[in-house]
mmCIF file as gemmi writes it, N, C-alpha and C atoms, coordinates in Angstrom:
data_model
loop_
_atom_site.group_PDB
_atom_site.id
_atom_site.type_symbol
_atom_site.label_atom_id
_atom_site.label_alt_id
_atom_site.label_comp_id
_atom_site.label_asym_id
_atom_site.label_entity_id
_atom_site.label_seq_id
_atom_site.pdbx_PDB_ins_code
_atom_site.Cartn_x
_atom_site.Cartn_y
_atom_site.Cartn_z
_atom_site.occupancy
_atom_site.B_iso_or_equiv
_atom_site.pdbx_formal_charge
_atom_site.auth_seq_id
_atom_site.auth_asym_id
_atom_site.pdbx_PDB_model_num
ATOM 1 N N . MET Axp A 1 ? 105.39 97.3 101.199 1 0 ? 1 A 1
ATOM 2 C CA . MET Axp A 1 ? 104.261 97.121 102.072 1 0 ? 1 A 1
ATOM 3 C C . MET Axp A 1 ? 104.553 96.076 103.154 1 0 ? 1 A 1
ATOM 4 N N . LEU Axp A 2 ? 105.186 94.977 102.776 1 0 ? 2 A 1
ATOM 5 C CA . LEU Axp A 2 ? 105.48 93.935 103.756 1 0 ? 2 A 1
ATOM 6 C C . LEU Axp A 2 ? 106.592 94.331 104.716 1 0 ? 2 A 1
ATOM 7 N N . LYS Axp A 3 ? 107.637 94.933 104.193 1 0 ? 3 A 1
ATOM 8 C CA . LYS Axp A 3 ? 108.79 95.257 105.038 1 0 ? 3 A 1
ATOM 9 C C . LYS Axp A 3 ? 108.427 96.145 106.22 1 0 ? 3 A 1
ATOM 10 N N . PRO Axp A 4 ? 107.661 97.234 106.038 1 0 ? 4 A 1
ATOM 11 C CA . PRO Axp A 4 ? 107.3 98.051 107.201 1 0 ? 4 A 1
ATOM 12 C C . PRO Axp A 4 ? 106.472 97.276 108.23 1 0 ? 4 A 1
ATOM 13 N N . MET Axp A 5 ? 105.55 96.45 107.758 1 0 ? 5 A 1
ATOM 14 C CA . MET Axp A 5 ? 104.727 95.667 108.686 1 0 ? 5 A 1
ATOM 15 C C . MET Axp A 5 ? 105.57 94.636 109.434 1 0 ? 5 A 1
ATOM 16 N N . LEU Axp A 6 ? 106.511 94.016 108.742 1 0 ? 6 A 1
ATOM 17 C CA . LEU Axp A 6 ? 107.419 93.078 109.397 1 0 ? 6 A 1
ATOM 18 C C . LEU Axp A 6 ? 108.287 93.801 110.417 1 0 ? 6 A 1
ATOM 19 N N . ALA Axp A 7 ? 108.783 94.976 110.057 1 0 ? 7 A 1
ATOM 20 C CA . ALA Axp A 7 ? 109.659 95.749 110.942 1 0 ? 7 A 1
ATOM 21 C C . ALA Axp A 7 ? 108.931 96.173 112.211 1 0 ? 7 A 1
ATOM 22 N N . ARG Axp A 8 ? 107.654 96.511 112.093 1 0 ? 8 A 1
ATOM 23 C CA . ARG Axp A 8 ? 106.876 96.947 113.258 1 0 ? 8 A 1
ATOM 24 C C . ARG Axp A 8 ? 106.322 95.769 114.057 1 0 ? 8 A 1
ATOM 25 N N . GLY Axp A 9 ? 106.527 94.568 113.585 1 0 ? 9 A 1
ATOM 26 C CA . GLY Axp A 9 ? 106.02 93.392 114.281 1 0 ? 9 A 1
ATOM 27 C C . GLY Axp A 9 ? 104.534 93.172 114.08 1 0 ? 9 A 1
ATOM 28 N N . GLU Axp A 10 ? 103.952 93.831 113.099 1 0 ? 10 A 1
ATOM 29 C CA . GLU Axp A 10 ? 102.519 93.701 112.83 1 0 ? 10 A 1
ATOM 30 C C . GLU Axp A 10 ? 102.201 92.466 111.996 1 0 ? 10 A 1
ATOM 31 N N . LEU Axp A 11 ? 103.207 91.915 111.37 1 0 ? 11 A 1
ATOM 32 C CA . LEU Axp A 11 ? 103.012 90.764 110.502 1 0 ? 11 A 1
ATOM 33 C C . LEU Axp A 11 ? 104.069 89.718 110.822 1 0 ? 11 A 1
ATOM 34 N N . HIS Axp A 12 ? 103.615 88.507 111.053 1 0 ? 12 A 1
ATOM 35 C CA . HIS Axp A 12 ? 104.519 87.375 111.238 1 0 ? 12 A 1
ATOM 36 C C . HIS Axp A 12 ? 104.348 86.484 110.017 1 0 ? 12 A 1
ATOM 37 N N . CYS Axp A 13 ? 105.452 86.018 109.48 1 0 ? 13 A 1
ATOM 38 C CA . CYS Axp A 13 ? 105.397 85.322 108.2 1 0 ? 13 A 1
ATOM 39 C C . CYS Axp A 13 ? 106.316 84.106 108.216 1 0 ? 13 A 1
ATOM 40 N N . ILE Axp A 14 ? 105.81 83.007 107.692 1 0 ? 14 A 1
ATOM 41 C CA . ILE Axp A 14 ? 106.622 81.817 107.456 1 0 ? 14 A 1
ATOM 42 C C . ILE Axp A 14 ? 106.594 81.582 105.954 1 0 ? 14 A 1
ATOM 43 N N . GLY Axp A 15 ? 107.756 81.461 105.358 1 0 ? 15 A 1
ATOM 44 C CA . GLY Axp A 15 ? 107.83 81.271 103.915 1 0 ? 15 A 1
ATOM 45 C C . GLY Axp A 15 ? 108.584 80.004 103.578 1 0 ? 15 A 1
ATOM 46 N N . ALA Axp A 16 ? 108.4 79.55 102.371 1 0 ? 16 A 1
ATOM 47 C CA . ALA Axp A 16 ? 109.133 78.391 101.871 1 0 ? 16 A 1
ATOM 48 C C . ALA Axp A 16 ? 109.638 78.72 100.475 1 0 ? 16 A 1
ATOM 49 N N . THR Axp A 17 ? 110.893 78.416 100.241 1 0 ? 17 A 1
ATOM 50 C CA . THR Axp A 17 ? 111.491 78.693 98.944 1 0 ? 17 A 1
ATOM 51 C C . THR Axp A 17 ? 112.693 77.789 98.743 1 0 ? 17 A 1
ATOM 52 N N . THR Axp A 18 ? 113.217 77.808 97.559 1 0 ? 18 A 1
ATOM 53 C CA . THR Axp A 18 ? 114.457 77.088 97.292 1 0 ? 18 A 1
ATOM 54 C C . THR Axp A 18 ? 115.625 77.991 97.673 1 0 ? 18 A 1
ATOM 55 N N . LEU Axp A 19 ? 116.789 77.401 97.819 1 0 ? 19 A 1
ATOM 56 C CA . LEU Axp A 19 ? 117.977 78.183 98.138 1 0 ? 19 A 1
ATOM 57 C C . LEU Axp A 19 ? 118.284 79.178 97.022 1 0 ? 19 A 1
ATOM 58 N N . ASP Axp A 20 ? 118.117 78.752 95.775 1 0 ? 20 A 1
ATOM 59 C CA . ASP Axp A 20 ? 118.364 79.656 94.641 1 0 ? 20 A 1
ATOM 60 C C . ASP Axp A 20 ? 117.421 80.854 94.665 1 0 ? 20 A 1
ATOM 61 N N . GLU Axp A 21 ? 116.14 80.617 94.921 1 0 ? 21 A 1
ATOM 62 C CA . GLU Axp A 21 ? 115.18 81.719 94.971 1 0 ? 21 A 1
ATOM 63 C C . GLU Axp A 21 ? 115.444 82.63 96.167 1 0 ? 21 A 1
ATOM 64 N N . TYR Axp A 22 ? 115.847 82.042 97.297 1 0 ? 22 A 1
ATOM 65 C CA . TYR Axp A 22 ? 116.188 82.855 98.464 1 0 ? 22 A 1
ATOM 66 C C . TYR Axp A 22 ? 117.325 83.808 98.106 1 0 ? 22 A 1
ATOM 67 N N . ARG Axp A 23 ? 118.345 83.273 97.479 1 0 ? 23 A 1
ATOM 68 C CA . ARG Axp A 23 ? 119.492 84.112 97.098 1 0 ? 23 A 1
ATOM 69 C C . ARG Axp A 23 ? 119.095 85.182 96.088 1 0 ? 23 A 1
ATOM 70 N N . LYS Axp A 24 ? 118.197 84.849 95.178 1 0 ? 24 A 1
ATOM 71 C CA . LYS Axp A 24 ? 117.79 85.776 94.124 1 0 ? 24 A 1
ATOM 72 C C . LYS Axp A 24 ? 116.892 86.894 94.648 1 0 ? 24 A 1
ATOM 73 N N . TYR Axp A 25 ? 115.939 86.566 95.525 1 0 ? 25 A 1
ATOM 74 C CA . TYR Axp A 25 ? 114.927 87.546 95.92 1 0 ? 25 A 1
ATOM 75 C C . TYR Axp A 25 ? 115.091 88.107 97.333 1 0 ? 25 A 1
ATOM 76 N N . ILE Axp A 26 ? 115.56 87.314 98.262 1 0 ? 26 A 1
ATOM 77 C CA . ILE Axp A 26 ? 115.629 87.749 99.66 1 0 ? 26 A 1
ATOM 78 C C . ILE Axp A 26 ? 117.019 88.255 100.018 1 0 ? 26 A 1
ATOM 79 N N . GLU Axp A 27 ? 118.024 87.459 99.732 1 0 ? 27 A 1
ATOM 80 C CA . GLU Axp A 27 ? 119.391 87.776 100.134 1 0 ? 27 A 1
ATOM 81 C C . GLU Axp A 27 ? 119.884 89.091 99.537 1 0 ? 27 A 1
ATOM 82 N N . LYS Axp A 28 ? 119.423 89.43 98.355 1 0 ? 28 A 1
ATOM 83 C CA . LYS Axp A 28 ? 119.867 90.665 97.695 1 0 ? 28 A 1
ATOM 84 C C . LYS Axp A 28 ? 119.198 91.913 98.263 1 0 ? 28 A 1
ATOM 85 N N . ASP Axp A 29 ? 118.166 91.741 99.077 1 0 ? 29 A 1
ATOM 86 C CA . ASP Axp A 29 ? 117.448 92.856 99.691 1 0 ? 29 A 1
ATOM 87 C C . ASP Axp A 29 ? 117.753 92.831 101.185 1 0 ? 29 A 1
ATOM 88 N N . ALA Axp A 30 ? 118.737 93.625 101.618 1 0 ? 30 A 1
ATOM 89 C CA . ALA Axp A 30 ? 119.211 93.583 103.005 1 0 ? 30 A 1
ATOM 90 C C . ALA Axp A 30 ? 118.091 93.821 104.008 1 0 ? 30 A 1
ATOM 91 N N . ALA Axp A 31 ? 117.193 94.76 103.71 1 0 ? 31 A 1
ATOM 92 C CA . ALA Axp A 31 ? 116.094 95.054 104.635 1 0 ? 31 A 1
ATOM 93 C C . ALA Axp A 31 ? 115.163 93.853 104.779 1 0 ? 31 A 1
ATOM 94 N N . LEU Axp A 32 ? 114.909 93.179 103.7 1 0 ? 32 A 1
ATOM 95 C CA . LEU Axp A 32 ? 114.044 92.002 103.75 1 0 ? 32 A 1
ATOM 96 C C . LEU Axp A 32 ? 114.765 90.828 104.399 1 0 ? 32 A 1
ATOM 97 N N . GLU Axp A 33 ? 116.027 90.672 104.079 1 0 ? 33 A 1
ATOM 98 C CA . GLU Axp A 33 ? 116.801 89.559 104.644 1 0 ? 33 A 1
ATOM 99 C C . GLU Axp A 33 ? 116.886 89.647 106.166 1 0 ? 33 A 1
ATOM 100 N N . ARG Axp A 34 ? 116.977 90.847 106.708 1 0 ? 34 A 1
ATOM 101 C CA . ARG Axp A 34 ? 117.045 91.016 108.166 1 0 ? 34 A 1
ATOM 102 C C . ARG Axp A 34 ? 115.786 90.513 108.865 1 0 ? 34 A 1
ATOM 103 N N . ARG Axp A 35 ? 114.709 90.446 108.152 1 0 ? 35 A 1
ATOM 104 C CA . ARG Axp A 35 ? 113.432 90.099 108.759 1 0 ? 35 A 1
ATOM 105 C C . ARG Axp A 35 ? 113.077 88.615 108.637 1 0 ? 35 A 1
ATOM 106 N N . PHE Axp A 36 ? 113.962 87.845 108.044 1 0 ? 36 A 1
ATOM 107 C CA . PHE Axp A 36 ? 113.741 86.407 107.915 1 0 ? 36 A 1
ATOM 108 C C . PHE Axp A 36 ? 114.908 85.643 108.513 1 0 ? 36 A 1
ATOM 109 N N . GLN Axp A 37 ? 114.614 84.5 109.084 1 0 ? 37 A 1
ATOM 110 C CA . GLN Axp A 37 ? 115.632 83.603 109.622 1 0 ? 37 A 1
ATOM 111 C C . GLN Axp A 37 ? 115.586 82.313 108.805 1 0 ? 37 A 1
ATOM 112 N N . PRO Axp A 38 ? 116.597 82.069 107.976 1 0 ? 38 A 1
ATOM 113 C CA . PRO Axp A 38 ? 116.569 80.842 107.169 1 0 ? 38 A 1
ATOM 114 C C . PRO Axp A 38 ? 116.656 79.59 108.042 1 0 ? 38 A 1
ATOM 115 N N . VAL Axp A 39 ? 115.889 78.593 107.679 1 0 ? 39 A 1
ATOM 116 C CA . VAL Axp A 39 ? 115.936 77.282 108.318 1 0 ? 39 A 1
ATOM 117 C C . VAL Axp A 39 ? 116.098 76.26 107.199 1 0 ? 39 A 1
ATOM 118 N N . GLN Axp A 40 ? 117.214 75.584 107.195 1 0 ? 40 A 1
ATOM 119 C CA . GLN Axp A 40 ? 117.505 74.6 106.152 1 0 ? 40 A 1
ATOM 120 C C . GLN Axp A 40 ? 116.806 73.288 106.506 1 0 ? 40 A 1
ATOM 121 N N . VAL Axp A 41 ? 115.988 72.769 105.617 1 0 ? 41 A 1
ATOM 122 C CA . VAL Axp A 41 ? 115.296 71.499 105.825 1 0 ? 41 A 1
ATOM 123 C C . VAL Axp A 41 ? 115.758 70.541 104.736 1 0 ? 41 A 1
ATOM 124 N N . ASP Axp A 42 ? 116.479 69.511 105.147 1 0 ? 42 A 1
ATOM 125 C CA . ASP Axp A 42 ? 116.991 68.542 104.185 1 0 ? 42 A 1
ATOM 126 C C . ASP Axp A 42 ? 115.9 67.561 103.769 1 0 ? 42 A 1
ATOM 127 N N . GLN Axp A 43 ? 116.05 67.012 102.589 1 0 ? 43 A 1
ATOM 128 C CA . GLN Axp A 43 ? 115.12 66.008 102.081 1 0 ? 43 A 1
ATOM 129 C C . GLN Axp A 43 ? 115.215 64.769 102.96 1 0 ? 43 A 1
ATOM 130 N N . PRO Axp A 44 ? 114.074 64.189 103.357 1 0 ? 44 A 1
ATOM 131 C CA . PRO Axp A 44 ? 114.143 62.985 104.198 1 0 ? 44 A 1
ATOM 132 C C . PRO Axp A 44 ? 114.617 61.777 103.391 1 0 ? 44 A 1
ATOM 133 N N . SER Axp A 45 ? 115.181 60.825 104.097 1 0 ? 45 A 1
ATOM 134 C CA . SER Axp A 45 ? 115.592 59.573 103.454 1 0 ? 45 A 1
ATOM 135 C C . SER Axp A 45 ? 114.339 58.793 103.044 1 0 ? 45 A 1
ATOM 136 N N . VAL Axp A 46 ? 114.527 57.754 102.26 1 0 ? 46 A 1
ATOM 137 C CA . VAL Axp A 46 ? 113.396 56.912 101.855 1 0 ? 46 A 1
ATOM 138 C C . VAL Axp A 46 ? 112.729 56.312 103.096 1 0 ? 46 A 1
ATOM 139 N N . GLU Axp A 47 ? 113.534 55.843 104.032 1 0 ? 47 A 1
ATOM 140 C CA . GLU Axp A 47 ? 112.993 55.24 105.249 1 0 ? 47 A 1
ATOM 141 C C . GLU Axp A 47 ? 112.191 56.261 106.057 1 0 ? 47 A 1
ATOM 142 N N . ASP Axp A 48 ? 112.719 57.471 106.19 1 0 ? 48 A 1
ATOM 143 C CA . ASP Axp A 48 ? 112.001 58.516 106.917 1 0 ? 48 A 1
ATOM 144 C C . ASP Axp A 48 ? 110.709 58.899 106.202 1 0 ? 48 A 1
ATOM 145 N N . THR Axp A 49 ? 110.75 58.937 104.879 1 0 ? 49 A 1
ATOM 146 C CA . THR Axp A 49 ? 109.555 59.266 104.098 1 0 ? 49 A 1
ATOM 147 C C . THR Axp A 49 ? 108.465 58.229 104.323 1 0 ? 49 A 1
ATOM 148 N N . ILE Axp A 50 ? 108.831 56.962 104.31 1 0 ? 50 A 1
ATOM 149 C CA . ILE Axp A 50 ? 107.864 55.89 104.559 1 0 ? 50 A 1
ATOM 150 C C . ILE Axp A 50 ? 107.275 56.03 105.956 1 0 ? 50 A 1
ATOM 151 N N . SER Axp A 51 ? 108.103 56.326 106.93 1 0 ? 51 A 1
ATOM 152 C CA . SER Axp A 51 ? 107.63 56.52 108.3 1 0 ? 51 A 1
ATOM 153 C C . SER Axp A 51 ? 106.661 57.702 108.398 1 0 ? 51 A 1
ATOM 154 N N . ILE Axp A 52 ? 106.981 58.791 107.727 1 0 ? 52 A 1
ATOM 155 C CA . ILE Axp A 52 ? 106.11 59.975 107.715 1 0 ? 52 A 1
ATOM 156 C C . ILE Axp A 52 ? 104.76 59.613 107.102 1 0 ? 52 A 1
ATOM 157 N N . LEU Axp A 53 ? 104.787 58.936 105.96 1 0 ? 53 A 1
ATOM 158 C CA . LEU Axp A 53 ? 103.539 58.564 105.286 1 0 ? 53 A 1
ATOM 159 C C . LEU Axp A 53 ? 102.71 57.59 106.118 1 0 ? 53 A 1
ATOM 160 N N . ARG Axp A 54 ? 103.362 56.659 106.792 1 0 ? 54 A 1
ATOM 161 C CA . ARG Axp A 54 ? 102.626 55.735 107.67 1 0 ? 54 A 1
ATOM 162 C C . ARG Axp A 54 ? 101.967 56.499 108.814 1 0 ? 54 A 1
ATOM 163 N N . GLY Axp A 55 ? 102.647 57.523 109.306 1 0 ? 55 A 1
ATOM 164 C CA . GLY Axp A 55 ? 102.073 58.341 110.37 1 0 ? 55 A 1
ATOM 165 C C . GLY Axp A 55 ? 100.867 59.151 109.912 1 0 ? 55 A 1
ATOM 166 N N . LEU Axp A 56 ? 100.803 59.473 108.629 1 0 ? 56 A 1
ATOM 167 C CA . LEU Axp A 56 ? 99.694 60.26 108.072 1 0 ? 56 A 1
ATOM 168 C C . LEU Axp A 56 ? 98.61 59.396 107.44 1 0 ? 56 A 1
ATOM 169 N N . LYS Axp A 57 ? 98.865 58.109 107.331 1 0 ? 57 A 1
ATOM 170 C CA . LYS Axp A 57 ? 97.982 57.191 106.608 1 0 ? 57 A 1
ATOM 171 C C . LYS Axp A 57 ? 96.536 57.286 107.073 1 0 ? 57 A 1
ATOM 172 N N . GLU Axp A 58 ? 96.289 57.174 108.357 1 0 ? 58 A 1
ATOM 173 C CA . GLU Axp A 58 ? 94.912 57.181 108.868 1 0 ? 58 A 1
ATOM 174 C C . GLU Axp A 58 ? 94.211 58.505 108.564 1 0 ? 58 A 1
ATOM 175 N N . ARG Axp A 59 ? 94.915 59.592 108.722 1 0 ? 59 A 1
ATOM 176 C CA . ARG Axp A 59 ? 94.331 60.909 108.43 1 0 ? 59 A 1
ATOM 177 C C . ARG Axp A 59 ? 93.93 61.006 106.953 1 0 ? 59 A 1
ATOM 178 N N . PHE Axp A 60 ? 94.8 60.52 106.064 1 0 ? 60 A 1
ATOM 179 C CA . PHE Axp A 60 ? 94.487 60.538 104.63 1 0 ? 60 A 1
ATOM 180 C C . PHE Axp A 60 ? 93.293 59.636 104.317 1 0 ? 60 A 1
ATOM 181 N N . GLU Axp A 61 ? 93.249 58.46 104.962 1 0 ? 61 A 1
ATOM 182 C CA . GLU Axp A 61 ? 92.142 57.536 104.735 1 0 ? 61 A 1
ATOM 183 C C . GLU Axp A 61 ? 90.811 58.173 105.121 1 0 ? 61 A 1
ATOM 184 N N . VAL Axp A 62 ? 90.77 58.798 106.281 1 0 ? 62 A 1
ATOM 185 C CA . VAL Axp A 62 ? 89.541 59.442 106.754 1 0 ? 62 A 1
ATOM 186 C C . VAL Axp A 62 ? 89.165 60.602 105.84 1 0 ? 62 A 1
ATOM 187 N N . HIS Axp A 63 ? 90.123 61.438 105.523 1 0 ? 63 A 1
ATOM 188 C CA . HIS Axp A 63 ? 89.853 62.627 104.709 1 0 ? 63 A 1
ATOM 189 C C . HIS Axp A 63 ? 89.341 62.268 103.314 1 0 ? 63 A 1
ATOM 190 N N . HIS Axp A 64 ? 89.953 61.255 102.697 1 0 ? 64 A 1
ATOM 191 C CA . HIS Axp A 64 ? 89.611 60.905 101.318 1 0 ? 64 A 1
ATOM 192 C C . HIS Axp A 64 ? 88.596 59.765 101.215 1 0 ? 64 A 1
ATOM 193 N N . GLY Axp A 65 ? 88.237 59.178 102.362 1 0 ? 65 A 1
ATOM 194 C CA . GLY Axp A 65 ? 87.266 58.089 102.348 1 0 ? 65 A 1
ATOM 195 C C . GLY Axp A 65 ? 87.765 56.862 101.615 1 0 ? 65 A 1
ATOM 196 N N . VAL Axp A 66 ? 89.041 56.552 101.808 1 0 ? 66 A 1
ATOM 197 C CA . VAL Axp A 66 ? 89.643 55.401 101.134 1 0 ? 66 A 1
ATOM 198 C C . VAL Axp A 66 ? 90.389 54.546 102.149 1 0 ? 66 A 1
ATOM 199 N N . LYS Axp A 67 ? 90.765 53.354 101.731 1 0 ? 67 A 1
ATOM 200 C CA . LYS Axp A 67 ? 91.61 52.48 102.533 1 0 ? 67 A 1
ATOM 201 C C . LYS Axp A 67 ? 92.937 52.347 101.807 1 0 ? 67 A 1
ATOM 202 N N . ILE Axp A 68 ? 94.029 52.664 102.481 1 0 ? 68 A 1
ATOM 203 C CA . ILE Axp A 68 ? 95.361 52.612 101.872 1 0 ? 68 A 1
ATOM 204 C C . ILE Axp A 68 ? 96.057 51.327 102.306 1 0 ? 68 A 1
ATOM 205 N N . GLN Axp A 69 ? 96.471 50.529 101.331 1 0 ? 69 A 1
ATOM 206 C CA . GLN Axp A 69 ? 97.2 49.291 101.603 1 0 ? 69 A 1
ATOM 207 C C . GLN Axp A 69 ? 98.641 49.631 101.977 1 0 ? 69 A 1
ATOM 208 N N . ASP Axp A 70 ? 99.144 49.01 103.019 1 0 ? 70 A 1
ATOM 209 C CA . ASP Axp A 70 ? 100.528 49.227 103.436 1 0 ? 70 A 1
ATOM 210 C C . ASP Axp A 70 ? 101.365 48.067 102.912 1 0 ? 70 A 1
ATOM 211 N N . SER Axp A 71 ? 101.809 48.186 101.669 1 0 ? 71 A 1
ATOM 212 C CA . SER Axp A 71 ? 102.576 47.08 101.083 1 0 ? 71 A 1
ATOM 213 C C . SER Axp A 71 ? 103.776 47.584 100.332 1 0 ? 71 A 1
């Protein structure tokens, strides 16, 4: 059902999976593999993670109605 819709351009899809699952489910199906473009996203460093969380801090505070200490 998905493959024909993807082939006709009727469905646009963004997926997330592990490399092992990609190899197990997508890579083994040539028709499905042709319709996806893998993008490797590496795990951020501790410093980058802290920066990301600081950038999201205010949004989380507003959404959850809390004050987050930066310590």
